[in-house]
Each structure stands twice: as C-alpha cells, then as structure tokens.
Coordinates of C-alpha atoms in Angstrom, one line a residue:
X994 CA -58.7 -18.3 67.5
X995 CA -55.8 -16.9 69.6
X996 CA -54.2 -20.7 69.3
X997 CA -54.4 -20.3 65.7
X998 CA -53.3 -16.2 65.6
X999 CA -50.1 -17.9 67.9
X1000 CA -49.0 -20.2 65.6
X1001 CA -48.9 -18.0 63.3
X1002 CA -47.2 -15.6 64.5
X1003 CA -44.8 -18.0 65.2
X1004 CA -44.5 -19.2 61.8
X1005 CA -44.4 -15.4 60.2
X1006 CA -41.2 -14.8 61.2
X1007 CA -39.6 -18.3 59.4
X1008 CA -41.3 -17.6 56.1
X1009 CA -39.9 -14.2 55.8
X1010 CA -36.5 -16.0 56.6
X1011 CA -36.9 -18.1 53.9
X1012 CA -38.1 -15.6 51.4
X1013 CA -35.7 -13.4 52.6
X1014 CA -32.8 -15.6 52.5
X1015 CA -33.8 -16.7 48.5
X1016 CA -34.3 -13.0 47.4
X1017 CA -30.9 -11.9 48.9
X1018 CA -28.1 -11.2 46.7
X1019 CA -25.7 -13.9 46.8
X1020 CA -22.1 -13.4 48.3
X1021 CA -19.5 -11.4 46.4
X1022 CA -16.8 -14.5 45.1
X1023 CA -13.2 -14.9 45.8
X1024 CA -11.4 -12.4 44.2
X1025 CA -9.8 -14.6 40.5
X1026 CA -6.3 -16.1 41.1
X1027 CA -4.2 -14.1 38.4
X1028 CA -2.1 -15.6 36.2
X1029 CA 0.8 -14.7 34.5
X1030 CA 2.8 -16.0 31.7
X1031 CA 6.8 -15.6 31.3
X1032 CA 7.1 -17.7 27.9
X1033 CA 10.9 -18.0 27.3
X1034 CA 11.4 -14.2 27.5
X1035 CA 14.0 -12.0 28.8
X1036 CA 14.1 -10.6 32.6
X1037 CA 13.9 -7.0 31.6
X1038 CA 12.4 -3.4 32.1
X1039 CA 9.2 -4.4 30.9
X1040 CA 8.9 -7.6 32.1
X1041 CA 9.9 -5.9 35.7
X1042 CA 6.8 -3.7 35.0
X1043 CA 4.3 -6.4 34.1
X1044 CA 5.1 -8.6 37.5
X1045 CA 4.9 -5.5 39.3
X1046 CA 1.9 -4.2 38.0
X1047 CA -0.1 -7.3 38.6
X1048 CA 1.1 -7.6 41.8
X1049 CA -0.2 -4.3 42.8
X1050 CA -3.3 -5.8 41.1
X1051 CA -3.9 -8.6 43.0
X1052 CA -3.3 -6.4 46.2
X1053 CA -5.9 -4.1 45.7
X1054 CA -8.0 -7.1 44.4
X1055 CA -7.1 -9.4 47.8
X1056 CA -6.1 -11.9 45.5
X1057 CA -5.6 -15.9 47.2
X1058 CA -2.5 -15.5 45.2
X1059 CA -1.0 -14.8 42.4
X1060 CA 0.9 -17.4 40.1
X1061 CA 4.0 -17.1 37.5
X1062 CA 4.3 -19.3 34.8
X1063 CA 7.9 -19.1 34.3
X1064 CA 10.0 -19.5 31.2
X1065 CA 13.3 -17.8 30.9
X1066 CA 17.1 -17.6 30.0
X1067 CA 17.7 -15.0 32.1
X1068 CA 18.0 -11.4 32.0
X1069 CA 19.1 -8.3 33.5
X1070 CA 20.0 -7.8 36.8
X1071 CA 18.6 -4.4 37.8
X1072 CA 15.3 -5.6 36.5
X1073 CA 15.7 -9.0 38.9
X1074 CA 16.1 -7.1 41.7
X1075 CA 12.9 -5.2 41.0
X1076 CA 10.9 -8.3 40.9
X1077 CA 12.6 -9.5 44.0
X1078 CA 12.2 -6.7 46.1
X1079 CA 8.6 -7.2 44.6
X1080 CA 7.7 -10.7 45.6
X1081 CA 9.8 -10.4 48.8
X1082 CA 7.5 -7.4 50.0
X1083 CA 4.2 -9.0 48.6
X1084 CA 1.1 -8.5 50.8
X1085 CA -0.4 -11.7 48.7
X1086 CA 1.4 -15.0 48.1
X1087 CA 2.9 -15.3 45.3
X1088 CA 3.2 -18.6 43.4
X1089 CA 6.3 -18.9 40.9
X1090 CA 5.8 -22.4 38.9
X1091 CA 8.3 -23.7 36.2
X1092 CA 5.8 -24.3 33.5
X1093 CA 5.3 -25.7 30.6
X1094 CA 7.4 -29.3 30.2
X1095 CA 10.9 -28.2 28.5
X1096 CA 10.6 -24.7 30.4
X1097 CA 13.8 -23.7 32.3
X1098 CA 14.4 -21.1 35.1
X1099 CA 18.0 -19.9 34.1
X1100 CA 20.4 -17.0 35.6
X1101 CA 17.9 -14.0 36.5
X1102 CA 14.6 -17.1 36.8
X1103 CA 17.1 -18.6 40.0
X1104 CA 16.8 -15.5 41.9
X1105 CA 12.8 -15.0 41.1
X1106 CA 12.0 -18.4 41.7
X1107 CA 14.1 -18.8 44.9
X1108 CA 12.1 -15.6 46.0
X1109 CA 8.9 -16.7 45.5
X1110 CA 6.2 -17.6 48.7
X1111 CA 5.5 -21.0 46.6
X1112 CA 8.4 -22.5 44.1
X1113 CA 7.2 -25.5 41.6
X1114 CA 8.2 -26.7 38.7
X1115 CA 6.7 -29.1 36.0
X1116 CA 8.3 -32.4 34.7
X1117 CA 10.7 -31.9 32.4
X1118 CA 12.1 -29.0 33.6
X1119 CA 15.6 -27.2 34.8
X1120 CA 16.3 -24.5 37.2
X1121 CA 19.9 -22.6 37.6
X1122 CA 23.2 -21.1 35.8
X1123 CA 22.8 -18.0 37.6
X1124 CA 25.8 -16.9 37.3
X1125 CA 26.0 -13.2 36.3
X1126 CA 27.6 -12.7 33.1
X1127 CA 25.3 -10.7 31.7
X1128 CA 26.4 -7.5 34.3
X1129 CA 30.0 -7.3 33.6
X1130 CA 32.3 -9.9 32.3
X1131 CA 33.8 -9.6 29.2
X1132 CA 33.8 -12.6 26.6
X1133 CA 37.6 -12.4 26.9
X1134 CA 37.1 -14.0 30.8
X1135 CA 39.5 -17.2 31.5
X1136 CA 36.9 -18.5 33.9
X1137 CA 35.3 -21.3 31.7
X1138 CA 38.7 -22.2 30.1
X1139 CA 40.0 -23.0 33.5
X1140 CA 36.8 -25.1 34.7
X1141 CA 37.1 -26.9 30.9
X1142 CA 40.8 -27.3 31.9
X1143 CA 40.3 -28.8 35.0
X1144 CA 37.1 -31.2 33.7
X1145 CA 39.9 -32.5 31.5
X1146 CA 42.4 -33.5 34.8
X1147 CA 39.3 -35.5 35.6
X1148 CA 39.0 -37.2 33.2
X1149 CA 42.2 -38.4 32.8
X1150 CA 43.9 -38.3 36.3
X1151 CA 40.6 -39.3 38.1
X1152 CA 40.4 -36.0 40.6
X1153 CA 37.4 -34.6 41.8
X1154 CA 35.9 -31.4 39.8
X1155 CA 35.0 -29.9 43.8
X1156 CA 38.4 -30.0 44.9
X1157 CA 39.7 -28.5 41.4
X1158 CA 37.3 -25.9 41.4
X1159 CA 38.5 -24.5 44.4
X1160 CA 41.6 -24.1 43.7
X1161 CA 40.4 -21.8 40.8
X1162 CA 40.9 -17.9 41.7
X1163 CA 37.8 -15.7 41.2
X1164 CA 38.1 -13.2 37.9
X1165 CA 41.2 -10.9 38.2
X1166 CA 38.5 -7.6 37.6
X1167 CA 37.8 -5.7 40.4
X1168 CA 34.5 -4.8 39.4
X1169 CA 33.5 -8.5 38.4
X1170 CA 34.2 -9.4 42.3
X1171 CA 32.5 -7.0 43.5
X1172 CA 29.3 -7.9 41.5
X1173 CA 29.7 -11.8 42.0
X1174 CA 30.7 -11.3 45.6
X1175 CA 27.3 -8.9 46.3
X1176 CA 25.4 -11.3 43.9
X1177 CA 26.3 -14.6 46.3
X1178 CA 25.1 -12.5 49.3
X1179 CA 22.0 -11.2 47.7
X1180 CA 21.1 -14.8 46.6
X1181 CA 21.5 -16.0 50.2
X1182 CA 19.6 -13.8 51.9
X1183 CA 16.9 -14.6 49.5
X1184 CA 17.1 -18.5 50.1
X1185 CA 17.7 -18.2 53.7
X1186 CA 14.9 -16.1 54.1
X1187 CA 12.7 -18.8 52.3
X1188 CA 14.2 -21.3 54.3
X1189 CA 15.4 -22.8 50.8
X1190 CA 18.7 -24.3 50.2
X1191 CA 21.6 -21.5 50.8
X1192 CA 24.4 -23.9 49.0
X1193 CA 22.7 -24.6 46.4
X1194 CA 21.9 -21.2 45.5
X1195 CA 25.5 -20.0 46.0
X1196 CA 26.2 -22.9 43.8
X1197 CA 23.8 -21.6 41.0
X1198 CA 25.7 -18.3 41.0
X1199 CA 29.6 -19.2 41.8
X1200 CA 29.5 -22.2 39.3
X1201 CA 26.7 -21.6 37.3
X1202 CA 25.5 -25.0 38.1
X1203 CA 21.9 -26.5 37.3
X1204 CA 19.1 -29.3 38.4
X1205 CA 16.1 -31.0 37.0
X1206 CA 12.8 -30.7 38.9
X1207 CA 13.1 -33.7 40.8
X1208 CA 16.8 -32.9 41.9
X1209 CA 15.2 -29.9 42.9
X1210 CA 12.4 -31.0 44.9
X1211 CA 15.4 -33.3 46.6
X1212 CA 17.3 -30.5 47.5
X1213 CA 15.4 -28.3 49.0
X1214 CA 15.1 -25.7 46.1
X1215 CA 11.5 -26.3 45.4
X1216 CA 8.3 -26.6 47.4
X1217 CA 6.7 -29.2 44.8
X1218 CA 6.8 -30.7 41.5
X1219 CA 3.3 -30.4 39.5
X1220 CA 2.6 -32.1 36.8
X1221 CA 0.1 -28.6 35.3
X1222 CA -1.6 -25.9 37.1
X1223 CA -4.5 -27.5 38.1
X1224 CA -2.3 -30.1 40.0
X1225 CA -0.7 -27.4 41.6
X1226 CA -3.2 -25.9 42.7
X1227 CA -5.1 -29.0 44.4
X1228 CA -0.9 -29.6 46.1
X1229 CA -1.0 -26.0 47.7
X1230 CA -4.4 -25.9 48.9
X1231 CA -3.9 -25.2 52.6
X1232 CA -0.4 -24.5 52.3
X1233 CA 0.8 -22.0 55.2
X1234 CA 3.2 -19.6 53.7
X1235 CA 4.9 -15.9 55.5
X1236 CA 4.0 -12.5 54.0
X1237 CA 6.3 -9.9 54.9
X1238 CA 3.3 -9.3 57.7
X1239 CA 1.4 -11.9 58.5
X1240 CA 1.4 -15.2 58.0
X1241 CA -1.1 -16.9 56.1
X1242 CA -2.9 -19.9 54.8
X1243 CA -3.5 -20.5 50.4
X1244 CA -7.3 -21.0 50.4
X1245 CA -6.4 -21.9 46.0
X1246 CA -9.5 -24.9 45.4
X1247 CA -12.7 -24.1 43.5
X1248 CA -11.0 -20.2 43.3
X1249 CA -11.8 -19.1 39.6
X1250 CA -8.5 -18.7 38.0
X1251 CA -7.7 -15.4 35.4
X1252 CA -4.7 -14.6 32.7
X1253 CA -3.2 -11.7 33.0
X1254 CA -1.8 -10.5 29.3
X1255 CA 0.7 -7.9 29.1
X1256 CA -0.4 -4.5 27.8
X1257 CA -0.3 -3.5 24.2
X1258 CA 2.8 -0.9 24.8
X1259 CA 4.5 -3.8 26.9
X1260 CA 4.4 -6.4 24.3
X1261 CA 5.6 -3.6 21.7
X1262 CA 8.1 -2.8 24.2
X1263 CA 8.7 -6.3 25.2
X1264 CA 9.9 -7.1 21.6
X1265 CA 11.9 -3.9 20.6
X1266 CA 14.1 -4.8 23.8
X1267 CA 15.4 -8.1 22.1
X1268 CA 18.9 -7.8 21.3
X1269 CA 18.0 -9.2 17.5
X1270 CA 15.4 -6.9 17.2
X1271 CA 17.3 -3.9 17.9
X1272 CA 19.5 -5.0 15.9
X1273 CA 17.3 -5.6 12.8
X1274 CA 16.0 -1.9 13.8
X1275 CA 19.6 -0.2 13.6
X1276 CA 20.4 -2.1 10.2
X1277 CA 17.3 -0.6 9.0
X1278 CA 17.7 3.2 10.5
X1279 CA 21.0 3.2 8.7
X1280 CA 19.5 2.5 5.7
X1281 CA 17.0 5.3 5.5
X1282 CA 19.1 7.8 6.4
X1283 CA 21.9 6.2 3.4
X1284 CA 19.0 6.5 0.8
X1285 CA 17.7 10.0 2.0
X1286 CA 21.3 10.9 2.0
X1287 CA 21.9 9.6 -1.5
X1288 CA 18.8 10.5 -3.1
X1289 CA 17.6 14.3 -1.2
X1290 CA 14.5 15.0 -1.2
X1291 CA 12.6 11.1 -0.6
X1292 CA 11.5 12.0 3.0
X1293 CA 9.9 8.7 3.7
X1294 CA 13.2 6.8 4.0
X1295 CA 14.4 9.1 5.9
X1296 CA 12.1 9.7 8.4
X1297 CA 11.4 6.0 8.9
X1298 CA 14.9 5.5 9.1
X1299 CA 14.7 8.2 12.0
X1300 CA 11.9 6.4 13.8
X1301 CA 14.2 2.9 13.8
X1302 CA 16.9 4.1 15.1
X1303 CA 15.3 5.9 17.8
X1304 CA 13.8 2.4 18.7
X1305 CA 16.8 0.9 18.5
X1306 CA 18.8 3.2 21.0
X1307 CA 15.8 2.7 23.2
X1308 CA 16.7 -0.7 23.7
X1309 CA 20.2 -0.1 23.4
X1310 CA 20.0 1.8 26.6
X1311 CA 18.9 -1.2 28.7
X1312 CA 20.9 -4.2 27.1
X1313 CA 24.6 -4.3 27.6
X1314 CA 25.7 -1.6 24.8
X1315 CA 29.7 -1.8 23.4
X1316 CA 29.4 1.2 22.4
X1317 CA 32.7 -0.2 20.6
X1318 CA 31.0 -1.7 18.2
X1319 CA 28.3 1.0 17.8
X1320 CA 30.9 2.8 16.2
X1321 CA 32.3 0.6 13.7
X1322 CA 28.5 0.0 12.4
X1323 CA 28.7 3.9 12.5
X1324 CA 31.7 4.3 10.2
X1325 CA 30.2 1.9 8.2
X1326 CA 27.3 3.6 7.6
X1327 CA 30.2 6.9 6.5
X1328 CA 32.0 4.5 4.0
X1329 CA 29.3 3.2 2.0
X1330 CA 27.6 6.8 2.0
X1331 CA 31.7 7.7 0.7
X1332 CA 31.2 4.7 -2.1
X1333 CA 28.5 6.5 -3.5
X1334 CA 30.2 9.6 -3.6
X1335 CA 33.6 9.1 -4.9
X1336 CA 35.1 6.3 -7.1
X1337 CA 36.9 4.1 -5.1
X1338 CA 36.6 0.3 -7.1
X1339 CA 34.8 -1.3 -4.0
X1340 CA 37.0 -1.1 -1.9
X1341 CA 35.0 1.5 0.5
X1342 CA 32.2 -1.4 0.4
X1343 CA 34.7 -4.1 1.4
X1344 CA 36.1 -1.7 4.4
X1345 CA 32.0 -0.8 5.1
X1346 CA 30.9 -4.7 5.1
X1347 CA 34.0 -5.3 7.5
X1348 CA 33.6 -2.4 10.1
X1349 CA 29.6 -3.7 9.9
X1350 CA 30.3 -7.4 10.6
X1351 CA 33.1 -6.5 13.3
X1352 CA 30.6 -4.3 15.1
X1353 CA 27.9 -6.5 14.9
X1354 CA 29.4 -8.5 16.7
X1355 CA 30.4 -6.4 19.3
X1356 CA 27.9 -4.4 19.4
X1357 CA 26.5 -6.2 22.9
X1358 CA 29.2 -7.2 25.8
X1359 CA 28.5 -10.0 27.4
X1360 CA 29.1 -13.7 27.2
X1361 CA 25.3 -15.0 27.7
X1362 CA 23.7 -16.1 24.2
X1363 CA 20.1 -14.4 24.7
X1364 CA 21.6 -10.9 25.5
X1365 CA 24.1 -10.9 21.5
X1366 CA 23.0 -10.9 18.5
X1367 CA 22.7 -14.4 16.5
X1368 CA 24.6 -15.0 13.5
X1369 CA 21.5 -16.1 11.9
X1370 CA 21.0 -12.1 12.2
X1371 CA 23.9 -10.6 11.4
X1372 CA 25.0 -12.8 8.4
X1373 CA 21.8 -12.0 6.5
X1374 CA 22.1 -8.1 6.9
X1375 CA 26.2 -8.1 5.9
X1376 CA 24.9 -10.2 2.7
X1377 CA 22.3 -8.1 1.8
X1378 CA 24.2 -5.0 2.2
X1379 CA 27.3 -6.4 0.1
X1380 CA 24.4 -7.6 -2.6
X1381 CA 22.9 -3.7 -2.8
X1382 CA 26.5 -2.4 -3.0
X1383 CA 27.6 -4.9 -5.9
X1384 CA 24.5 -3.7 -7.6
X1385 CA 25.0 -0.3 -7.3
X1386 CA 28.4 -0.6 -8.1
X1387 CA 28.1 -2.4 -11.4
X1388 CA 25.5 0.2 -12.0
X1389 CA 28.2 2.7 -11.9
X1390 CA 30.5 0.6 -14.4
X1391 CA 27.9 0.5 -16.6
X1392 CA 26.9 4.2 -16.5
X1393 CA 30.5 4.7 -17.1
X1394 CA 31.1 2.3 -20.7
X1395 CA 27.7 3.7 -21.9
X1396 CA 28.2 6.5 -24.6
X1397 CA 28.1 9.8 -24.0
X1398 CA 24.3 11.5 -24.2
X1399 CA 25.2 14.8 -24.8
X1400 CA 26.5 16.8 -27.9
X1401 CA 27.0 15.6 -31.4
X1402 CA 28.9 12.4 -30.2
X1403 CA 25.0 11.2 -29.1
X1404 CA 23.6 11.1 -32.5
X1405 CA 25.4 8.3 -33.3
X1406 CA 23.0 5.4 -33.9
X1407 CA 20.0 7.5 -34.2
X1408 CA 17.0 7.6 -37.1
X1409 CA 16.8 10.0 -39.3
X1410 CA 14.4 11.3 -41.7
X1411 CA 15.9 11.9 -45.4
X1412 CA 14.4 15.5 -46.3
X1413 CA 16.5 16.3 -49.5
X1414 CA 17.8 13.1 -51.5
X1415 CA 21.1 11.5 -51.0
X1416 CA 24.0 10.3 -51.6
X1417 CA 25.0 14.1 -50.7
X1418 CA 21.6 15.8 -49.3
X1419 CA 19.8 16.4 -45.9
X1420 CA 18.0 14.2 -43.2
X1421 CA 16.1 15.7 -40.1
X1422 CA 16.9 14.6 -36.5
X1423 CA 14.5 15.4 -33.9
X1424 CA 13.1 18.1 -36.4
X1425 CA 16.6 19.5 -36.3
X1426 CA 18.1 19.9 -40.4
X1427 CA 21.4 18.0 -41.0
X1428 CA 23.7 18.2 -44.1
X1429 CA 24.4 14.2 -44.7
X1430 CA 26.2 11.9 -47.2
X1431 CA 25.6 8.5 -47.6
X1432 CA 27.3 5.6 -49.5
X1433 CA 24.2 4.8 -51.8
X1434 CA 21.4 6.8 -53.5
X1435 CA 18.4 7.2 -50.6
X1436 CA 15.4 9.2 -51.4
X1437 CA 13.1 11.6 -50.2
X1438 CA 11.3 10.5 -47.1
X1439 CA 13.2 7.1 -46.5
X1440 CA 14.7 6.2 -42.5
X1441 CA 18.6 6.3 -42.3
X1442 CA 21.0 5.5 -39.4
X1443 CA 23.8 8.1 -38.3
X1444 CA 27.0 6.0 -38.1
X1445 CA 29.5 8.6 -37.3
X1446 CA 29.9 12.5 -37.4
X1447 CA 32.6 14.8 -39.3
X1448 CA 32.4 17.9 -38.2
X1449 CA 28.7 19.4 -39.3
X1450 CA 28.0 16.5 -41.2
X1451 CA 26.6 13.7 -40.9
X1452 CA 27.2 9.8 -42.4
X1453 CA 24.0 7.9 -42.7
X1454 CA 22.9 4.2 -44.0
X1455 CA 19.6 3.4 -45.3
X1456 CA 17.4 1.2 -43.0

C-alpha cells in the first residue's frame, strides 16, 4: 500500500506537468516585420511622415525589423534629412530594399538607402544621381553643358572623362556651393558611418553618377542583391548589424511579415503634393473664381475654386515655387477676366494664353523632371482655355450682328394677327393694336409678317 501511495506521489507531480503544460496559453509571437511601400513617389513631407511614423511603430512594437520597398526619383532635401536622421537613430534595424525589378533609387533614394542598417536591391535595378538640383540650381546652370562638352573631347581626341571632369569649376553661385559642398559631407558621413563606399557616394552627388545592382553589390554600396523579399529575408537571417546603441543580430525567418499602408489624409496629401497635381488644382481655382467673377451670384464655382487653390498653395509651399511664374498665371487670370469686360478683338486672350504658358513653365525652379510640371499638363489646360475663350468670343460677335431686341426696330419679322382688313387696316402684335398697310388685300383674322416700320405704322405680308 505505501509502495503503491509512493509511486504515486511520484507520478502526480508529472501529470500535472503535462496537463499543465497543454492548458497553458501559448507564447506571445514575434512582434510582425512591417513593411512599407515607396512605389515611384516623391521624397516629400508626407512621405517623411509615413517612414517616421512606422518607425516609431515598430519601436514600440520591438519589431525584428523594419523593411522599405523603395521606388523613387528623388525628392526634397529637408524631407531626406528627416528620414535620415530617422534610420540613423533607429532602435530597430531597418531594412531599405530596391524593389520591384525596373525600380530605381535616384537623388534623395541615395542618401536613404546608404543610411539604411541593411541596403538590397532586386535585379534589374539602379541606384544614384544624387546630385542636388532640386534645392537650388537654376535651369540656366552651365554644369551639364560643360560635362556634354567635354564627353565630346572624348570622343573625338580620345581623353579620359575623369581627368576632364576635374578640370571643370564647381557652379559660379555661392549658395549652390554651399549646398553641394554640405551635401558631399552629409553623404559621407552617412556612408562612412555604414562602412559603405565613401567615393562612390561623393560620386553620386558631385557627378550625379549611377550603378546597376550588381555594380553595386561590387562596390561596396549594397549589402546584397535579392531576387524578392522572401529571398531577402532568408539572405539576412542572422545578419549582425549596429543600432545607434547596441549591436544586434536579424532574427527575420519564419517572422510573420505585415504592410504598412499610408493613412487616408497621407495618400490625399501624398497626391496634392505632385507638382502636376497642383498644378491641375491652380488651373482649376482660377477658373472658379473667373466664372463667379463673370457670372455674381453662382457660389459653387466660386467656392470650389476657393477650396483648389487653397490645395494648390498647400503644395506650393513645399515644392520649389517661382513665385515668377506664379504671377504671370496671376495676370493671366486679370486679362481674360479684362476680355470679358471690355472689347478688345482677342487680343487680351492671346496676351492671357501667353502669360499662362510662360508661367507654367516657370512656375517650379528646378532642373529635375519629377519636381516641373509636364507638358503633357500644361499644353492641355493652355488649349482648353484658348478653346473657352474663342467660344466666348464668337459668342460676343454674334450677340453683336444679331438685331436689336428692343423698341420698334424688334418687330421686324414678327406675326401678326389682322384685326381690321387690309390693304390699309390693323393687325395685333402681342395683343398690342397696330395701324398696318400691306401690298395685297388680307382679311380679318389671317397671319401677316412685319417687314419694316415707318414711323407708327406698320408694313405687313400675308403668310
């Protein structure tokens, strides 16, 4: 009995184990792996925000990492340094990959990228041409006629572009040195700091200069070329990377993986800063307020046209403004409201359509394609103005060759009603009594058409 009372009391204790063990709640999981998507958009405000925000995120959350999907031409360079600062200062790793095939990391993507705990890029793909044009340079800048200069002395006396480009002076603008001068030292501090390639990068920025993934990987700009997400996460697994604490191994395999969308307001936000949809905005704002103007009283034009342009100048304070050519769309706006007014043959609209074309394409300083408006843009608004003005315009010619509609001179051509037989009797107008003569007999009752007026009476024919 005691034997038996001993063995179990020996074998109490493992069955509660067991029990215990399958009733227990199982342990929490690794915090998701965020992902976020930068699909050939502009480095700006917003897009400053949404990086930010998610880093925070994964923070908080203890994320293994956080990953970048990175698609852009570039952007702003207040907002880069943001991001920077960002990653540089991250308590988690983050993981900037050149993704999709075809994606590129151009001008403000250099600097991100470079900064990054992890930098990959898919096949197919470019990173570089960093230089800042975007922050300062006029379109009127000499610098790529003299490197298109020198490309042709290579071509035809042999030289080497290196030795040519050096002999090149920096821009002649004070504040374009300063900005490219503070720009190489920004860039490599970053890459020295990563321990990536310090010429290259100075390269990237000075010359603008560019590489495929595999140059990349060669050069030392790059940590690893991945052919999609899933092979970079299998690559990284293990990885050691440095925090700006601690340093730190990527546990990344079997770690479920999340997408991270922007925000309602950021994507609305996200789109109105694009140069061509401010644009589109400010076209549209100055059209309201022109049809409020020339028609008092509508309310809705008007007050939509309110609402765009107050979009528009919300982008227009982050992208490069000439506020140059914000004016000319301005005057504009003053000639064709002056068209309307006073009669000037068309030749208000032709001064309008100019002032509008000139400014549209001034209307953003800078030399890099993604920050101006296209032509695809601005051609299609010019057209569609000059087509509403020629309308309104031959409207006007019309209104003017049309016969008066007022006084005695507008019953001409109008049908009467014979009250008192003719050739020498009466007919009634709009139940008004006129004394008429005709060149025929008409009778009583019968339709006749005024063909002219002497003095208080009328000449009719019968219908």
């Amino acid at each position: 009995m005691s034997r038996r009372f001993n063995r179990g009391f020996v074998l109490l204790p493992c069955v509660l184990t067991v029990f215990g063990a399958a009733l227990a709640p199982d342990a929490d999981p690794a915090p998701a792996i965020p992902i976020l998507t930068i699909d050939d958009s502009i480095i700006n405000p917003v897009t400053a925000e949404y990086i930010m925000d998610a880093i925070d995120r994964a923070e908080s959350e203890q994320s293994s990492a956080l990953v970048i999907e990175l698609d852009t031409p570039g952007g702003l360079l207040t907002s880069t340094r943001m991001i920077v600062k960002k990653i540089m200062n991250a308590k988690v790793p983050v993981i900037v990959y050149v993704a999709p095939s075809g994606s590129r990391a151009g001008s403000a993507g250099v600097f991100i990228t470079l900064a990054a705990h992890v930098a990959a890029m898919a096949p197919s793909t470019n990173i570089g041409a960093a230089h800042p044009v975007e922050m300062g340079e006029s379109p009127g800048n000499n610098r790529d006629s003299l490197k298109d200069i020198l490309e042709g002395l290579k071509k035809e006396k042999g030289q080497k572009a290196e030795e040519e480009k050096k002999k090149v002076k920096e821009p002649a603008d004070p504040m374009s040195e300063k900005i490219l001068n503070d720009t190489l030292a920004w860039v490599a501090t970053i890459a020295k700091e990563r321990g990536r390639n310090v010429d290259w990068a100075q390269r990237a920025v000075r010359e603008s200069v560019s590489a495929g993934e595999d140059e990349a990987l060669r050069l030392g700009v790059i940590d690893v070329v991945a052919k999609d997400l899933e092979d970079l996460i299998v690559k990284m697994d293990g990885k050691k990377v440095r925090l700006a604490e601690r340093e730190t191994t990527l546990h990344l395999a079997g770690v479920p993986q999340i997408r991270m969308a922007m925000s309602l307001r950021q994507r609305i936000l996200n789109v109105l800063i694009n140069p061509n949809i401010a644009y589109i905005l400010l076209i549209l704002g100055f059209y309201g307020l022109l049809f409020e103007i020339t028609h008092p009283g509508s309310w809705f034009p008007g007050i939509a046209g309110l609402i765009c342009l107050i979009l528009a100048f919300y982008a227009f304070q982050t992208l490069p403004t000439n506020y140059a050519g914000l004016a000319l769309i301005t005057l504009a706006l003053v000639l064709f409201i002056a068209e309307v007014k006073v009669v000037s043959y068309g030749f208000l609209t032709l001064a309008g359509l100019t002032c509008m074309f000139l400014g549209s394409l001034l209307l953003f300083d800078t030399t890099a394609d993604f920050l101006r408006v296209s032509l695809r843009v601005v051609a299609p608004a010019v057209l569609s103005t000059a087509a509403i003005f020629v309308f309104l315009i031959s409207l006007a010619v019309r209104a003017q060759r049309r016969p008066k509609a007022s006084g005695v001179e507008a019953l001409v051509g109008m049908v009467g009603e014979v009250s008192v037989d003719l050739p020498k009797g009466k007919v009634t107008i709009d139940g008004e009594i006129w004394n008429a003569v005709s060149g025929m007999p008409v009778l009583k009752g019968e339709k006749v058409r005024i063909v002219a007026v002497e003095g208080m009476t009328l000449k009719v024919e019968k219908l």
